[in-house]
Each structure stands twice: as C-alpha cells, then as structure tokens.
Amino acid sequence: MFLKESNVALLLIALTFFHRTFISANKLFEIQDFSLDYVVVDRMISSISNLIFLLCISYFPLLNEENKITRLIKQREKWYSVVFILFIFVISLFTFLDKFYESFGLISRIIIVVSDALVSIFCILLLGYIMKLSLSGFKLSSVVLKFIMFSFILFSTTQIILPLSKVLPELLYHLYPIFLALFLVFYFGFVISFFLYFLSLEYLISAIQVQEDNVNFQNEKSEIHVISIKSIEIGFQNKLNSYLKVQLELSNLEIETVTINNNKILHPFLYWILFSISKRNNISLFNNDISVAKFRMIEYFNRYSTYKITQELLFSNDNGEYSLLINSDNIIINDKDIIGSKKSFSEIVIKYAECYISKYDAISNNNSKLKSEKIKFFKENTMLLIENLLKF
C-alpha cells in the first residue's frame, strides 16, 4: 500500500518540480521586469505550485505520529476541500488587488507578496515536517533528516526575499541578482532533499523484502525453524517495564518461548498490543502504513529472538485487512489498566479508528449513521473506545 502511495507522491512532486523550473526560467528571462503585472502573474504561478504541494502531501506514506494536522491530511476528501478553498481565496485576492491597483498602489504589491510568501513558506515547511515524520520511525542517518529540514528552511526564505525585491525595486534593485542566485542554490538543495527522501523510501521498501527473504533463507538453511505461533502474552512489570512472550512451535515439534523485555515503550511493541487487542475483539486492521506496522513488528521480534518468524506466520490477510493468525483464545493481555493509561497507545488507536466502526453501535448512544461521524466520535472519545476494547 505505501509503495503505491509513494509513487503517487513522487509523480506529483515531479510535476511540481517541472512547474518550479518554469518559474525559475521565468525569473531569469524577466530579470528586469518590476511591474505589478509581473508580480501578480509570478505569484499566481507560485500559487499553482503550492496547490500541487499541498495535494501531494496526503500521498506521503509512513506517518508514524498522529496529531490534528496529520489526521486532517489523511482524510483526503476533507484535505482537498481545505486546499482548494485556500487556493480559491488566494487567487481571488490577487485578482481583486490587480483590478484595483490604482486605488491601492504599493499596498497591492505588499499584500500580494506577503500573502503568497506566507502560503509558500507554510507549504514548504509542512511538507518538510511530513517527510520528517515519514522517516522518523526508522533507522536513518540523522544527517539526512537534518539536511532535509535545513534545505527546506533555506528555500522557504527565498519565497519572501525574492518577490520583495520586485515590490521595492528602489531599495532592493541591486540585490535582486544575489537573491535570484540564492534562490537557485537553495532550490538545488531542495531538489536534492527529495532525492534523498525517496531514496530512503526505496531503501525501506527493499529492507522489508530483504527481511522476508533473509528469514525464509535462514529457515530453509536451518534444520530447526518456526512452523507456527502458538500463543502471545503481553503485559507490564510496572508502568515503565513491559514484556512480550511469544510461544513458538518448531519444526522438531518442540515448543519454545521467546521473552522480550523493555524498559521503555517502543512503537513496534505498541503495534503488538494493537493487533493483539484487535484480535481479541475479532477486528481486522487496515491503514495506509499497515505494511510498515507489520514490518516493524517482525523486525522487533527477530532482533531479540534466536528463531525467526515471517509475516506469513503472524498475520492473516483478508483483502487488505490484517489480523493475527493465531486463535484469539491464545492471546493473553495483562495489566490492562496500564495499557489503557498510555497516551502513546491511544494515539495509535486514533490512527486506526476507522477499523473499529463495527463496535460503534455497542458503545455509542449517538444515533448518527454516517461513517465519518462514527470515526469522529471515536477520535473524540478514544478512552471510551479503549475501555471497551479491553473488556474481554
């Protein structure tokens, strides 16, 4: 799923780069043009580029954190509505100021530049933030992430200094070539950032495949390997220390128990809790980053276990909806009060709120029937949902 999503994002980004290149060429050929018409047209072209940026954000996969911004972005229909309303407002403002230029004069220029600059900076920094979230949950050089954020910040500054030199030619005329050179340099770093980002995604996709291939190869090479997962037990020794116990059936028909202890709450461990609780409630899970969740669960277990497992041993797939393959009676969840009190767990539950619509009628007194309203109810009453999920 996230491979398909990233391909759409890459296509839209490529379209944006083509458009940005057109803008850069336009600036080079019109370097002496300081008219209001130039400013209006230039900012409208920039707004189209910003529109594409905002649309492509919803296709960036692997979001490992949930907040109000990311939840809105992932609701594509709602996000598209917000983006187009913003775009219509900005273009209408530019058109209005262009028509009444004689009345407003310099104020028209300043309003056009400042408003578009703020939108552009917002789009660029938001895109950088989403890219950072996409990669933050995986082992990636901090140098790459810092380079991406630094490049985005530098490029965002050109969105106001360059058009301002057109607005105030009397003051900034001689600095315009310097600003233009900085724009091209920072734009190059901006492009390189996307190259590093999608290269990192490709590495992640390859890592998932390599993980599966390595586990299969080790199982084929080893005389003793895992043939099934018998049971799962999850609990807490105290509020900080957690454990995961997985009972394995080996090819020599022996039963082996693998215990993994943690002194802090790890994201892969939370996914083990999420899948286990959902299985106890006979609920399958689906999400844009479900492939990543499964990958991290397997990686987490295999890192600490002598015996390796594959996704085929752990998960069942029903047309893209996933659940644990083992019988729900063989899943033990201890210390439910501690689990329910963890904010990090509630954030993951919110991310998968759409999966729990089947429980809506059982726990809600709301008579609304729209799917979006049910999802909204769960997001506003997450603790109520968790309490009911833990009732088994």
PDB file of C-alpha atoms in Angstrom, residues 41-277:
ATOM      1  CA  VAL A  41       1.412  36.614 -12.619  1.00  0.00           C
ATOM      2  CA  ASP A  42       4.513  35.382 -10.800  1.00  0.00           C
ATOM      3  CA  ARG A  43       2.591  34.899  -7.555  1.00  0.00           C
ATOM      4  CA  MET A  44      -0.272  33.113  -9.351  1.00  0.00           C
ATOM      5  CA  ILE A  45       2.221  30.700 -10.895  1.00  0.00           C
ATOM      6  CA  SER A  46       3.723  30.183  -7.454  1.00  0.00           C
ATOM      7  CA  SER A  47       0.238  29.518  -6.011  1.00  0.00           C
ATOM      8  CA  ILE A  48      -0.354  26.711  -8.510  1.00  0.00           C
ATOM      9  CA  SER A  49       2.906  25.115  -7.408  1.00  0.00           C
ATOM     10  CA  ASN A  50       1.831  25.445  -3.766  1.00  0.00           C
ATOM     11  CA  LEU A  51      -1.503  23.831  -4.608  1.00  0.00           C
ATOM     12  CA  ILE A  52       0.236  20.768  -6.020  1.00  0.00           C
ATOM     13  CA  PHE A  53       2.496  20.627  -2.955  1.00  0.00           C
ATOM     14  CA  LEU A  54      -0.489  20.593  -0.619  1.00  0.00           C
ATOM     15  CA  LEU A  55      -2.292  17.922  -2.647  1.00  0.00           C
ATOM     16  CA  CYS A  56       0.720  15.602  -2.781  1.00  0.00           C
ATOM     17  CA  ILE A  57       1.222  15.754   0.997  1.00  0.00           C
ATOM     18  CA  SER A  58      -1.741  13.415   1.519  1.00  0.00           C
ATOM     19  CA  TYR A  59       0.072  10.716  -0.502  1.00  0.00           C
ATOM     20  CA  PHE A  60       3.202  10.681   1.613  1.00  0.00           C
ATOM     21  CA  PRO A  61       3.247   7.295   3.381  1.00  0.00           C
ATOM     22  CA  LEU A  62       4.680   6.002   6.646  1.00  0.00           C
ATOM     23  CA  LEU A  63       3.308   8.574   9.065  1.00  0.00           C
ATOM     24  CA  ASN A  64       4.423   7.292  12.487  1.00  0.00           C
ATOM     25  CA  GLU A  65       2.861  10.062  14.560  1.00  0.00           C
ATOM     26  CA  GLU A  66      -0.716  11.212  14.832  1.00  0.00           C
ATOM     27  CA  ASN A  67      -1.872  14.749  15.553  1.00  0.00           C
ATOM     28  CA  LYS A  68      -4.604  17.068  14.277  1.00  0.00           C
ATOM     29  CA  ILE A  69      -2.615  18.062  11.191  1.00  0.00           C
ATOM     30  CA  THR A  70      -1.710  14.548  10.064  1.00  0.00           C
ATOM     31  CA  ARG A  71      -5.210  13.247  10.725  1.00  0.00           C
ATOM     32  CA  LEU A  72      -6.683  16.005   8.554  1.00  0.00           C
ATOM     33  CA  ILE A  73      -4.169  15.322   5.787  1.00  0.00           C
ATOM     34  CA  LYS A  74      -5.001  11.613   5.719  1.00  0.00           C
ATOM     35  CA  GLN A  75      -8.710  12.385   5.253  1.00  0.00           C
ATOM     36  CA  ARG A  76      -8.170  13.199   1.597  1.00  0.00           C
ATOM     37  CA  GLU A  77     -11.638  14.454   0.713  1.00  0.00           C
ATOM     38  CA  LYS A  78     -11.622  16.897   3.622  1.00  0.00           C
ATOM     39  CA  TRP A  79      -7.986  17.869   2.957  1.00  0.00           C
ATOM     40  CA  TYR A  80      -8.689  18.521  -0.745  1.00  0.00           C
ATOM     41  CA  SER A  81     -11.625  20.750   0.215  1.00  0.00           C
ATOM     42  CA  VAL A  82      -9.434  22.800   2.563  1.00  0.00           C
ATOM     43  CA  VAL A  83      -6.676  23.100  -0.062  1.00  0.00           C
ATOM     44  CA  PHE A  84      -8.980  24.229  -2.863  1.00  0.00           C
ATOM     45  CA  ILE A  85     -10.780  26.740  -0.642  1.00  0.00           C
ATOM     46  CA  LEU A  86      -7.396  28.219   0.301  1.00  0.00           C
ATOM     47  CA  PHE A  87      -6.289  28.261  -3.336  1.00  0.00           C
ATOM     48  CA  ILE A  88      -9.513  29.974  -4.495  1.00  0.00           C
ATOM     49  CA  PHE A  89      -9.186  32.580  -1.748  1.00  0.00           C
ATOM     50  CA  VAL A  90      -5.570  33.415  -2.656  1.00  0.00           C
ATOM     51  CA  ILE A  91      -6.230  33.686  -6.398  1.00  0.00           C
ATOM     52  CA  SER A  92      -9.334  35.788  -5.769  1.00  0.00           C
ATOM     53  CA  LEU A  93      -7.295  38.123  -3.562  1.00  0.00           C
ATOM     54  CA  PHE A  94      -4.639  38.551  -6.262  1.00  0.00           C
ATOM     55  CA  THR A  95      -7.259  39.233  -8.914  1.00  0.00           C
ATOM     56  CA  PHE A  96      -9.029  41.774  -6.717  1.00  0.00           C
ATOM     57  CA  LEU A  97      -5.817  43.670  -5.968  1.00  0.00           C
ATOM     58  CA  ASP A  98      -4.832  43.632  -9.623  1.00  0.00           C
ATOM     59  CA  LYS A  99      -8.157  45.183 -10.666  1.00  0.00           C
ATOM     60  CA  PHE A 100      -7.933  47.922  -8.044  1.00  0.00           C
ATOM     61  CA  TYR A 101      -4.205  48.587  -8.347  1.00  0.00           C
ATOM     62  CA  GLU A 102      -4.688  52.309  -8.985  1.00  0.00           C
ATOM     63  CA  SER A 103      -6.520  52.670  -5.684  1.00  0.00           C
ATOM     64  CA  PHE A 104      -4.094  50.672  -3.553  1.00  0.00           C
ATOM     65  CA  GLY A 105      -0.733  51.214  -5.292  1.00  0.00           C
ATOM     66  CA  LEU A 106       2.229  49.865  -3.305  1.00  0.00           C
ATOM     67  CA  ILE A 107      -0.099  48.282  -0.755  1.00  0.00           C
ATOM     68  CA  SER A 108      -1.317  45.917  -3.508  1.00  0.00           C
ATOM     69  CA  ARG A 109       2.199  44.714  -4.153  1.00  0.00           C
ATOM     70  CA  ILE A 110       2.954  44.167  -0.479  1.00  0.00           C
ATOM     71  CA  ILE A 111      -0.291  42.300   0.247  1.00  0.00           C
ATOM     72  CA  ILE A 112       0.190  40.051  -2.790  1.00  0.00           C
ATOM     73  CA  VAL A 113       3.793  39.202  -1.932  1.00  0.00           C
ATOM     74  CA  VAL A 114       3.298  38.749   1.813  1.00  0.00           C
ATOM     75  CA  SER A 115       0.177  36.587   1.470  1.00  0.00           C
ATOM     76  CA  ASP A 116       1.721  34.330  -1.168  1.00  0.00           C
ATOM     77  CA  ALA A 117       5.008  34.193   0.731  1.00  0.00           C
ATOM     78  CA  LEU A 118       3.233  33.042   3.901  1.00  0.00           C
ATOM     79  CA  VAL A 119       1.333  30.363   1.973  1.00  0.00           C
ATOM     80  CA  SER A 120       4.521  29.212   0.227  1.00  0.00           C
ATOM     81  CA  ILE A 121       6.512  29.061   3.454  1.00  0.00           C
ATOM     82  CA  PHE A 122       3.686  27.176   5.153  1.00  0.00           C
ATOM     83  CA  CYS A 123       3.511  24.641   2.294  1.00  0.00           C
ATOM     84  CA  ILE A 124       7.260  24.079   2.205  1.00  0.00           C
ATOM     85  CA  LEU A 125       7.677  23.693   5.965  1.00  0.00           C
ATOM     86  CA  LEU A 126       4.571  21.484   6.239  1.00  0.00           C
ATOM     87  CA  LEU A 127       5.920  19.232   3.502  1.00  0.00           C
ATOM     88  CA  GLY A 128       9.274  19.030   5.284  1.00  0.00           C
ATOM     89  CA  TYR A 129       7.521  18.190   8.550  1.00  0.00           C
ATOM     90  CA  ILE A 130       5.546  15.362   6.917  1.00  0.00           C
ATOM     91  CA  MET A 131       8.698  13.983   5.272  1.00  0.00           C
ATOM     92  CA  LYS A 132      10.449  14.021   8.641  1.00  0.00           C
ATOM     93  CA  LEU A 133       7.548  12.108  10.234  1.00  0.00           C
ATOM     94  CA  SER A 134       7.663   9.613   7.386  1.00  0.00           C
ATOM     95  CA  LEU A 135      11.244   8.658   8.145  1.00  0.00           C
ATOM     96  CA  SER A 136      11.488   9.304  11.880  1.00  0.00           C
ATOM     97  CA  GLY A 137      10.427   5.789  12.899  1.00  0.00           C
ATOM     98  CA  PHE A 138      13.245   4.055  11.077  1.00  0.00           C
ATOM     99  CA  LYS A 139      16.989   3.744  11.346  1.00  0.00           C
ATOM    100  CA  LEU A 140      18.156   6.596   9.164  1.00  0.00           C
ATOM    101  CA  SER A 141      21.171   8.830   9.449  1.00  0.00           C
ATOM    102  CA  SER A 142      20.281  11.970  11.366  1.00  0.00           C
ATOM    103  CA  VAL A 143      22.459  13.816   8.832  1.00  0.00           C
ATOM    104  CA  VAL A 144      19.898  13.066   6.109  1.00  0.00           C
ATOM    105  CA  LEU A 145      16.967  14.319   8.177  1.00  0.00           C
ATOM    106  CA  LYS A 146      18.881  17.447   9.222  1.00  0.00           C
ATOM    107  CA  PHE A 147      19.863  18.133   5.612  1.00  0.00           C
ATOM    108  CA  ILE A 148      16.226  17.841   4.509  1.00  0.00           C
ATOM    109  CA  MET A 149      14.958  20.222   7.190  1.00  0.00           C
ATOM    110  CA  PHE A 150      17.840  22.681   6.676  1.00  0.00           C
ATOM    111  CA  SER A 151      17.262  22.749   2.906  1.00  0.00           C
ATOM    112  CA  PHE A 152      13.538  23.329   3.363  1.00  0.00           C
ATOM    113  CA  ILE A 153      14.113  26.189   5.802  1.00  0.00           C
ATOM    114  CA  LEU A 154      16.646  27.885   3.499  1.00  0.00           C
ATOM    115  CA  PHE A 155      14.416  27.514   0.447  1.00  0.00           C
ATOM    116  CA  SER A 156      11.419  28.910   2.327  1.00  0.00           C
ATOM    117  CA  THR A 157      13.337  32.156   2.986  1.00  0.00           C
ATOM    118  CA  THR A 158      13.631  32.802  -0.759  1.00  0.00           C
ATOM    119  CA  GLN A 159       9.832  32.880  -1.011  1.00  0.00           C
ATOM    120  CA  ILE A 160       9.776  36.345   0.536  1.00  0.00           C
ATOM    121  CA  ILE A 161      13.153  37.977  -0.181  1.00  0.00           C
ATOM    122  CA  LEU A 162      12.967  37.366  -3.937  1.00  0.00           C
ATOM    123  CA  PRO A 163       9.487  38.836  -4.608  1.00  0.00           C
ATOM    124  CA  LEU A 164      10.151  41.694  -2.164  1.00  0.00           C
ATOM    125  CA  SER A 165      12.961  42.867  -4.427  1.00  0.00           C
ATOM    126  CA  LYS A 166      10.323  43.215  -7.161  1.00  0.00           C
ATOM    127  CA  VAL A 167       7.942  45.043  -4.852  1.00  0.00           C
ATOM    128  CA  LEU A 168      10.554  47.511  -3.632  1.00  0.00           C
ATOM    129  CA  PRO A 169      12.855  47.926  -6.645  1.00  0.00           C
ATOM    130  CA  GLU A 170      14.025  51.349  -5.456  1.00  0.00           C
ATOM    131  CA  LEU A 171      15.559  49.749  -2.357  1.00  0.00           C
ATOM    132  CA  LEU A 172      16.433  46.220  -3.477  1.00  0.00           C
ATOM    133  CA  TYR A 173      17.090  46.542  -7.224  1.00  0.00           C
ATOM    134  CA  HIS A 174      20.832  45.912  -6.942  1.00  0.00           C
ATOM    135  CA  LEU A 175      20.294  42.927  -4.627  1.00  0.00           C
ATOM    136  CA  TYR A 176      17.874  41.105  -6.933  1.00  0.00           C
ATOM    137  CA  PRO A 177      20.602  39.138  -8.835  1.00  0.00           C
ATOM    138  CA  ILE A 178      22.031  37.992  -5.482  1.00  0.00           C
ATOM    139  CA  PHE A 179      18.585  36.931  -4.256  1.00  0.00           C
ATOM    140  CA  LEU A 180      17.999  35.107  -7.531  1.00  0.00           C
ATOM    141  CA  ALA A 181      21.332  33.272  -7.208  1.00  0.00           C
ATOM    142  CA  LEU A 182      20.428  32.236  -3.652  1.00  0.00           C
ATOM    143  CA  PHE A 183      17.039  31.044  -4.902  1.00  0.00           C
ATOM    144  CA  LEU A 184      18.692  28.775  -7.495  1.00  0.00           C
ATOM    145  CA  VAL A 185      21.246  27.423  -4.992  1.00  0.00           C
ATOM    146  CA  PHE A 186      18.645  26.731  -2.317  1.00  0.00           C
ATOM    147  CA  TYR A 187      16.300  25.277  -4.925  1.00  0.00           C
ATOM    148  CA  PHE A 188      19.025  22.799  -5.887  1.00  0.00           C
ATOM    149  CA  GLY A 189      19.318  21.733  -2.235  1.00  0.00           C
ATOM    150  CA  PHE A 190      15.526  21.494  -2.110  1.00  0.00           C
ATOM    151  CA  VAL A 191      15.544  19.072  -5.071  1.00  0.00           C
ATOM    152  CA  ILE A 192      18.371  17.019  -3.550  1.00  0.00           C
ATOM    153  CA  SER A 193      16.300  16.680  -0.357  1.00  0.00           C
ATOM    154  CA  PHE A 194      13.517  14.966  -2.281  1.00  0.00           C
ATOM    155  CA  PHE A 195      16.042  12.702  -3.955  1.00  0.00           C
ATOM    156  CA  LEU A 196      17.355  11.633  -0.537  1.00  0.00           C
ATOM    157  CA  TYR A 197      13.818  11.187   0.794  1.00  0.00           C
ATOM    158  CA  PHE A 198      12.588   8.900  -1.970  1.00  0.00           C
ATOM    159  CA  LEU A 199      15.908   7.062  -1.943  1.00  0.00           C
ATOM    160  CA  SER A 200      15.309   6.396   1.757  1.00  0.00           C
ATOM    161  CA  LEU A 201      11.801   5.122   0.989  1.00  0.00           C
ATOM    162  CA  GLU A 202      13.222   2.819  -1.650  1.00  0.00           C
ATOM    163  CA  TYR A 203      15.720   1.565   0.915  1.00  0.00           C
ATOM    164  CA  LEU A 204      12.907   0.900   3.366  1.00  0.00           C
ATOM    165  CA  ILE A 205      10.845  -0.977   0.769  1.00  0.00           C
ATOM    166  CA  SER A 206      13.905  -3.059  -0.117  1.00  0.00           C
ATOM    167  CA  ALA A 207      14.580  -3.691   3.575  1.00  0.00           C
ATOM    168  CA  ILE A 208      11.120  -5.181   4.016  1.00  0.00           C
ATOM    169  CA  GLN A 209      11.693  -7.539   1.091  1.00  0.00           C
ATOM    170  CA  VAL A 210      15.224  -8.401   2.256  1.00  0.00           C
ATOM    171  CA  GLN A 211      13.912  -9.131   5.741  1.00  0.00           C
ATOM    172  CA  GLU A 212      11.410 -11.612   4.348  1.00  0.00           C
ATOM    173  CA  ASP A 213      14.000 -13.194   2.049  1.00  0.00           C
ATOM    174  CA  ASN A 214      16.588 -13.497   4.832  1.00  0.00           C
ATOM    175  CA  VAL A 215      14.132 -15.089   7.238  1.00  0.00           C
ATOM    176  CA  ASN A 216      12.973 -17.532   4.564  1.00  0.00           C
ATOM    177  CA  PHE A 217      16.583 -18.337   3.688  1.00  0.00           C
ATOM    178  CA  GLN A 218      17.530 -18.888   7.334  1.00  0.00           C
ATOM    179  CA  ASN A 219      14.515 -21.104   7.838  1.00  0.00           C
ATOM    180  CA  GLU A 220      15.382 -23.161   4.779  1.00  0.00           C
ATOM    181  CA  LYS A 221      19.027 -23.420   5.827  1.00  0.00           C
ATOM    182  CA  SER A 222      18.305 -24.273   9.446  1.00  0.00           C
ATOM    183  CA  GLU A 223      17.240 -27.773  10.347  1.00  0.00           C
ATOM    184  CA  ILE A 224      15.035 -26.314  13.080  1.00  0.00           C
ATOM    185  CA  HIS A 225      12.740 -23.416  12.249  1.00  0.00           C
ATOM    186  CA  VAL A 226       9.394 -21.964  13.328  1.00  0.00           C
ATOM    187  CA  ILE A 227       6.316 -23.609  11.815  1.00  0.00           C
ATOM    188  CA  SER A 228       3.630 -21.778  13.804  1.00  0.00           C
ATOM    189  CA  ILE A 229       2.960 -19.306  16.601  1.00  0.00           C
ATOM    190  CA  LYS A 230       1.071 -20.905  19.463  1.00  0.00           C
ATOM    191  CA  SER A 231       0.383 -18.010  21.857  1.00  0.00           C
ATOM    192  CA  ILE A 232       1.114 -14.389  22.689  1.00  0.00           C
ATOM    193  CA  GLU A 233       1.287 -12.785  26.135  1.00  0.00           C
ATOM    194  CA  ILE A 234       1.708  -9.051  26.696  1.00  0.00           C
ATOM    195  CA  GLY A 235       1.999  -7.214  29.986  1.00  0.00           C
ATOM    196  CA  PHE A 236       3.826  -4.779  32.245  1.00  0.00           C
ATOM    197  CA  GLN A 237       6.034  -5.492  35.237  1.00  0.00           C
ATOM    198  CA  ASN A 238       5.471  -1.849  36.205  1.00  0.00           C
ATOM    199  CA  LYS A 239       4.490   1.358  34.418  1.00  0.00           C
ATOM    200  CA  LEU A 240       7.845   1.554  32.632  1.00  0.00           C
ATOM    201  CA  ASN A 241       8.899  -2.059  32.101  1.00  0.00           C
ATOM    202  CA  SER A 242       6.919  -4.166  29.639  1.00  0.00           C
ATOM    203  CA  TYR A 243       7.294  -7.658  28.227  1.00  0.00           C
ATOM    204  CA  LEU A 244       6.217  -9.703  25.231  1.00  0.00           C
ATOM    205  CA  LYS A 245       6.131 -13.509  25.367  1.00  0.00           C
ATOM    206  CA  VAL A 246       5.610 -15.464  22.164  1.00  0.00           C
ATOM    207  CA  GLN A 247       5.317 -19.252  22.210  1.00  0.00           C
ATOM    208  CA  LEU A 248       6.632 -20.900  19.061  1.00  0.00           C
ATOM    209  CA  GLU A 249       6.174 -24.365  17.624  1.00  0.00           C
ATOM    210  CA  LEU A 250       9.381 -25.559  15.959  1.00  0.00           C
ATOM    211  CA  SER A 251       9.887 -27.948  13.101  1.00  0.00           C
ATOM    212  CA  ASN A 252      11.200 -30.583  15.531  1.00  0.00           C
ATOM    213  CA  LEU A 253       7.777 -30.323  17.263  1.00  0.00           C
ATOM    214  CA  GLU A 254       9.268 -28.707  20.361  1.00  0.00           C
ATOM    215  CA  ILE A 255       7.708 -25.612  21.949  1.00  0.00           C
ATOM    216  CA  GLU A 256       9.969 -22.616  22.543  1.00  0.00           C
ATOM    217  CA  THR A 257       9.004 -19.405  24.391  1.00  0.00           C
ATOM    218  CA  VAL A 258      10.704 -16.153  23.458  1.00  0.00           C
ATOM    219  CA  THR A 259      10.505 -13.322  26.025  1.00  0.00           C
ATOM    220  CA  ILE A 260      11.340  -9.724  25.133  1.00  0.00           C
ATOM    221  CA  ASN A 261      11.652  -7.181  27.963  1.00  0.00           C
ATOM    222  CA  ASN A 262      11.650  -3.400  27.501  1.00  0.00           C
ATOM    223  CA  ASN A 263      12.388  -0.557  29.892  1.00  0.00           C
ATOM    224  CA  LYS A 264      10.573   1.973  27.677  1.00  0.00           C
ATOM    225  CA  ILE A 265       7.557   1.977  25.384  1.00  0.00           C
ATOM    226  CA  LEU A 266       8.641   1.194  21.832  1.00  0.00           C
ATOM    227  CA  HIS A 267       6.490   1.804  18.768  1.00  0.00           C
ATOM    228  CA  PRO A 268       6.742  -1.810  17.466  1.00  0.00           C
ATOM    229  CA  PHE A 269       5.677  -3.093  20.886  1.00  0.00           C
ATOM    230  CA  LEU A 270       2.593  -0.853  20.743  1.00  0.00           C
ATOM    231  CA  TYR A 271       1.698  -2.437  17.409  1.00  0.00           C
ATOM    232  CA  TRP A 272       1.891  -5.885  19.049  1.00  0.00           C
ATOM    233  CA  ILE A 273      -0.591  -4.620  21.658  1.00  0.00           C
ATOM    234  CA  LEU A 274      -2.849  -3.107  18.997  1.00  0.00           C
ATOM    235  CA  PHE A 275      -3.019  -6.279  16.892  1.00  0.00           C
ATOM    236  CA  SER A 276      -3.461  -8.490  19.956  1.00  0.00           C
ATOM    237  CA  ILE A 277      -6.325  -6.440  21.387  1.00  0.00           C
TER     238      ILE A 277
END
